[in-house]
PDB file of C-alpha atoms in Angstrom:
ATOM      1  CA  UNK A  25    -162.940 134.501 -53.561  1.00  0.00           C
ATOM      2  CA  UNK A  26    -164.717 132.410 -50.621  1.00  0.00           C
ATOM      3  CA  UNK A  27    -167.585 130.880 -51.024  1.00  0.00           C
ATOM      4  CA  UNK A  28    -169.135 132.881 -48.000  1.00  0.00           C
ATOM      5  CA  UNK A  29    -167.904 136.000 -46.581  1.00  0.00           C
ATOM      6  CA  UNK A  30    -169.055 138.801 -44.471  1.00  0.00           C
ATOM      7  CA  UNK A  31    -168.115 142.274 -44.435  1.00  0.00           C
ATOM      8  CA  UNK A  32    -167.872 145.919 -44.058  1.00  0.00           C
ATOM      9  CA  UNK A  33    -167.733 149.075 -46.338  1.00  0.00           C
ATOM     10  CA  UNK A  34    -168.678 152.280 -47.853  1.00  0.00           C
ATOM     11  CA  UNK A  35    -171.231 152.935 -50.136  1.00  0.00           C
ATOM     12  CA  UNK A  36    -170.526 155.765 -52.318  1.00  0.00           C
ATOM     13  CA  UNK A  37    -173.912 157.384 -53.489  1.00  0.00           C
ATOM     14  CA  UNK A  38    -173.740 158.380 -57.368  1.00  0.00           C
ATOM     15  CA  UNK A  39    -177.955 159.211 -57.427  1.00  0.00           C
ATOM     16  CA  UNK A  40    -181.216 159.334 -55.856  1.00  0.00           C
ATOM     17  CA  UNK A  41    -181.846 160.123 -51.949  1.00  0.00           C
ATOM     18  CA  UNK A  42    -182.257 157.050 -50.707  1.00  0.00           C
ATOM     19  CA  UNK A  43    -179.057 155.688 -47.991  1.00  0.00           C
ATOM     20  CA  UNK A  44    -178.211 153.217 -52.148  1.00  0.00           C
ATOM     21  CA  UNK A  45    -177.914 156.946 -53.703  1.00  0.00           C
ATOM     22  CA  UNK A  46    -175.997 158.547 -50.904  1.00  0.00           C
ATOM     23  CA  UNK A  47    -172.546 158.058 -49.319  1.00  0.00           C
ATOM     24  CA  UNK A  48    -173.482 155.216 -46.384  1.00  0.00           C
ATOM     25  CA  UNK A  49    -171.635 152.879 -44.320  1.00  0.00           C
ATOM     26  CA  UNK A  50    -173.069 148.875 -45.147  1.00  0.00           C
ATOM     27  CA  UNK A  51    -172.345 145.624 -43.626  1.00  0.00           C
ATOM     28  CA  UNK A  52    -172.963 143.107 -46.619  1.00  0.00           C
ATOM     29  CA  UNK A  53    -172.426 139.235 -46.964  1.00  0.00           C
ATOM     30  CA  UNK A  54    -172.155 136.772 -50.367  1.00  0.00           C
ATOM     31  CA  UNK A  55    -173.828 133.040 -49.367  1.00  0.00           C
ATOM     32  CA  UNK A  56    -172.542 130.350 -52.174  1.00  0.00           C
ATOM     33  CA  UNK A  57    -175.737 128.734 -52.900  1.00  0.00           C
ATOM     34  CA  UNK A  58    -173.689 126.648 -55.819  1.00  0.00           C
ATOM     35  CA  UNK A  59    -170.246 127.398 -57.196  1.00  0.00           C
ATOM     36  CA  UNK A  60    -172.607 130.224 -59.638  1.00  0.00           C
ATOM     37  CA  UNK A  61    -175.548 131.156 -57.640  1.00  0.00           C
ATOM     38  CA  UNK A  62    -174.899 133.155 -54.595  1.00  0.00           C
ATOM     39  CA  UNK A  63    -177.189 134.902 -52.175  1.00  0.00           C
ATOM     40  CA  UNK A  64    -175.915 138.622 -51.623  1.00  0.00           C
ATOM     41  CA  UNK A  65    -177.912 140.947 -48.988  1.00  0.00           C
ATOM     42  CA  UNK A  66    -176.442 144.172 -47.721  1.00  0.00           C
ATOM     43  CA  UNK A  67    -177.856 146.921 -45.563  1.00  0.00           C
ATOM     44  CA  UNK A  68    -176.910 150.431 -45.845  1.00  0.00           C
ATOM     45  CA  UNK A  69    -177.300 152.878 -43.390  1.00  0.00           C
ATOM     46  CA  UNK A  70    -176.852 156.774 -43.516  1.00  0.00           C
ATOM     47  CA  UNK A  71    -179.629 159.002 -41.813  1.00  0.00           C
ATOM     48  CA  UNK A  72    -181.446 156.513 -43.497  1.00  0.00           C
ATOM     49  CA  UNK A  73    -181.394 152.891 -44.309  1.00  0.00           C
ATOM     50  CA  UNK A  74    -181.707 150.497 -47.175  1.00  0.00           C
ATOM     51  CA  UNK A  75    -181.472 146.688 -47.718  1.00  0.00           C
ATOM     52  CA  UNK A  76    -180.458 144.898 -50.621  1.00  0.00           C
ATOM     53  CA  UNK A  77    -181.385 141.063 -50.941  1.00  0.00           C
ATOM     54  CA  UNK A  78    -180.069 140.049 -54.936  1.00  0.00           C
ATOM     55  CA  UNK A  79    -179.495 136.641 -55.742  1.00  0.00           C
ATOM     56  CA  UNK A  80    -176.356 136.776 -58.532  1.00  0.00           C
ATOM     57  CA  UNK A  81    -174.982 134.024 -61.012  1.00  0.00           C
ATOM     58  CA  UNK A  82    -171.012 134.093 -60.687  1.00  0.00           C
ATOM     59  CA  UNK A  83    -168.575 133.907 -63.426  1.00  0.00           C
ATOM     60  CA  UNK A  84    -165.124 132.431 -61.441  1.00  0.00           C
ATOM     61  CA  UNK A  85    -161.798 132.919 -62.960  1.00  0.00           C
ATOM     62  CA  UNK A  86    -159.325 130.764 -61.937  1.00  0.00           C
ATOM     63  CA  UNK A  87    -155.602 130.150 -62.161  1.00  0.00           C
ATOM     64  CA  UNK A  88    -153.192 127.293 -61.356  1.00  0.00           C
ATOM     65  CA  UNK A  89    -150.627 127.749 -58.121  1.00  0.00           C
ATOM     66  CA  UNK A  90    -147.275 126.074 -58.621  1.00  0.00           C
ATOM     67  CA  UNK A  91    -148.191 122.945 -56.973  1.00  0.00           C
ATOM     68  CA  UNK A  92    -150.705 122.771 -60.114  1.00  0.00           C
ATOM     69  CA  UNK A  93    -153.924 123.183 -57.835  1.00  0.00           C
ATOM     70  CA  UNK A  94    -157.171 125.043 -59.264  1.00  0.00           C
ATOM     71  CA  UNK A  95    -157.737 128.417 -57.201  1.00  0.00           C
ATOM     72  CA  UNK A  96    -160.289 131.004 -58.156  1.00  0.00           C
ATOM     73  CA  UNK A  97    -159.049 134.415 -57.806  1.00  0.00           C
ATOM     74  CA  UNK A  98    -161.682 136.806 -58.896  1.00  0.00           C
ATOM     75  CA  UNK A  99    -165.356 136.270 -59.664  1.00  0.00           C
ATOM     76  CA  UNK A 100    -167.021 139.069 -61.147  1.00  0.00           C
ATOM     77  CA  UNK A 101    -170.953 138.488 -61.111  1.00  0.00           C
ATOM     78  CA  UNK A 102    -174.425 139.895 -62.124  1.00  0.00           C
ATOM     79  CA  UNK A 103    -178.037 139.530 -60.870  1.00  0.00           C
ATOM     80  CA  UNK A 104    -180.901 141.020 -59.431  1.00  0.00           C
ATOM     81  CA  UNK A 105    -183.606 140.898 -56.663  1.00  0.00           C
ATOM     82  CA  UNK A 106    -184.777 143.629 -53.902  1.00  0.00           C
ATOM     83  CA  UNK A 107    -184.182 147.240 -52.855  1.00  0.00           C
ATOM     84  CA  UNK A 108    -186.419 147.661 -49.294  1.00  0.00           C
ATOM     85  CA  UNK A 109    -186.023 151.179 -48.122  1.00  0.00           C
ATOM     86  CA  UNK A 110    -187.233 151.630 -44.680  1.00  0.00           C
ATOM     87  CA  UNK A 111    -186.699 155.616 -44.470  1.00  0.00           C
ATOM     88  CA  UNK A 112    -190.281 157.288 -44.173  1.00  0.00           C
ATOM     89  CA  UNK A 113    -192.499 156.070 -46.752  1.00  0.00           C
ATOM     90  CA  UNK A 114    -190.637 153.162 -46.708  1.00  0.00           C
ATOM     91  CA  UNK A 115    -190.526 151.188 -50.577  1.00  0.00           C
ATOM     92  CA  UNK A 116    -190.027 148.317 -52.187  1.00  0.00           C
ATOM     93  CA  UNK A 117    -188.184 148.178 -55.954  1.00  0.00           C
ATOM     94  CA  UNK A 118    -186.547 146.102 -58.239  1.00  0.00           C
ATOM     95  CA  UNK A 119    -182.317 145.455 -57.851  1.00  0.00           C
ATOM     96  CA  UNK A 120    -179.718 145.135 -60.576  1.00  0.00           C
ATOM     97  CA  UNK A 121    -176.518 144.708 -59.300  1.00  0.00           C
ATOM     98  CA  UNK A 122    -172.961 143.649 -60.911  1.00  0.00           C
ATOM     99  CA  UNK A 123    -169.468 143.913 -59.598  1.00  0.00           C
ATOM    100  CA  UNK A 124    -166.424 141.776 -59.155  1.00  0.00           C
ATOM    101  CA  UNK A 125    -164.753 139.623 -55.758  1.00  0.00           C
ATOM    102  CA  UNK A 126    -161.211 139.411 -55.719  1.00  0.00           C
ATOM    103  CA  UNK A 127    -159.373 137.128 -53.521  1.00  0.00           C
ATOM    104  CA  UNK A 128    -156.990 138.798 -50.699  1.00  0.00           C
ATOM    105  CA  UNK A 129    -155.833 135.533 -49.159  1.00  0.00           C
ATOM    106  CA  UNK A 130    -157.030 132.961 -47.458  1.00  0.00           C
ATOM    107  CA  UNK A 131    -159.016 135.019 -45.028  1.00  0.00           C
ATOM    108  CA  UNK A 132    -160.251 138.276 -46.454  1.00  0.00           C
ATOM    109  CA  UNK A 133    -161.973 138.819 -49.870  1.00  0.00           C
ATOM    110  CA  UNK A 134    -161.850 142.781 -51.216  1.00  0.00           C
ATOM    111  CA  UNK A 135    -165.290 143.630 -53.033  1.00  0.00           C
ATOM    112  CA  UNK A 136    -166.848 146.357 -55.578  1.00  0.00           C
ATOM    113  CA  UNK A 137    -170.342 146.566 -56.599  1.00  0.00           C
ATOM    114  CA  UNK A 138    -172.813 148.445 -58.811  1.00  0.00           C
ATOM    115  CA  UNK A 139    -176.016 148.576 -57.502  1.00  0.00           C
ATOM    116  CA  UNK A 140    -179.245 150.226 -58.844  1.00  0.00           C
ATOM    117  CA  UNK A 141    -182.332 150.159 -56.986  1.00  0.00           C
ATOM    118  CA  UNK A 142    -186.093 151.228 -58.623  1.00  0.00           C
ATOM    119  CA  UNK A 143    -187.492 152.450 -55.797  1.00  0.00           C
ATOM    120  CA  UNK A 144    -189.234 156.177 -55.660  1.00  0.00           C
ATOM    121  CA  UNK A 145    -186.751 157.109 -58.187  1.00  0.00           C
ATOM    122  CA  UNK A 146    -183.476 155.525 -59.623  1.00  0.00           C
ATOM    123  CA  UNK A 147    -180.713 155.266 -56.919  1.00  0.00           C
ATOM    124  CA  UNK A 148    -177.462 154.268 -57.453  1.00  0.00           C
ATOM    125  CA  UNK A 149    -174.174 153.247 -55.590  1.00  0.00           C
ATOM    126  CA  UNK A 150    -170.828 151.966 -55.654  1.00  0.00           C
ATOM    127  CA  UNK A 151    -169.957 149.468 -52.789  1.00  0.00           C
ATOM    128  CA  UNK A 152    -166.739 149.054 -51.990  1.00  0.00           C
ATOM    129  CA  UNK A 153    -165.329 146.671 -49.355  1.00  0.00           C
ATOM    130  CA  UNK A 154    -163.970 144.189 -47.362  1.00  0.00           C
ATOM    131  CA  UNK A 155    -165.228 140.385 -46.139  1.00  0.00           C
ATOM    132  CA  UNK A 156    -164.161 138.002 -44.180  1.00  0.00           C
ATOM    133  CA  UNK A 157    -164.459 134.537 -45.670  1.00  0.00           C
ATOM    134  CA  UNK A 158    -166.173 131.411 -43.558  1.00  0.00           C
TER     135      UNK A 158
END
């Protein structure tokens, strides 16, 4: 996976009624602060909206092409940081997320995530998506 990338997906709501617990479309990006820090934030938006700003520690897995160059092809990765939901009553909570990057090509990086946000009550969702690396 890229270092940076920005991109576009669902987020598939498994609990809690914020736009993290319900189905919502979310624009999300991944900023390589070091080869195992990366800066992650995400907004969701349904009839209501939520942002996500988690700061993860990467794990890269990498593999050698045939001209014996290093290449990392997935990266799964785990952290945590802020849930900011800005329906009425808007809160703040604390963020655990995990998931896994996989390398596309050169261009495009495919992405899953499980996020749980501790805001009015435990919301959960599965991001899944597409960036664009930079």
């Amino acid at each position: 996976p890229a270092r940076n990338y920005i991109g576009v997906g669902g987020n598939f709501g498994l609990s809690g009624d914020s736009a993290l617990g319900e189905n919502a479309f979310t624009v999300f990006s991944k900023i390589g602060l070091t080869n195992n820090f990366s800066f992650r934030p995400a907004a969701m938006v349904s009839d209501k909206a939520v942002l996500l700003i988690p700061i993860t520690i990467d794990f890269p897995i990498e593999s050698v092409t045939e001209f014996g160059e290093s290449q990392i092809i997935a990266a799964p990765y785990i952290g945590g940081g802020a849930a900011v939901s800005t329906d009425e009553g808007s809160s703040v909570g604390f963020l655990l997320t995990g998931g896994l990057d996989v390398r596309l090509s050169p261009e495009f990086t495919a992405t899953a995530g499980l996020n749980v946000g501790f805001l009015d009550k435990t919301d959960v969702g599965l991001l899944l998506g597409i960036g664009y690396n930079f």
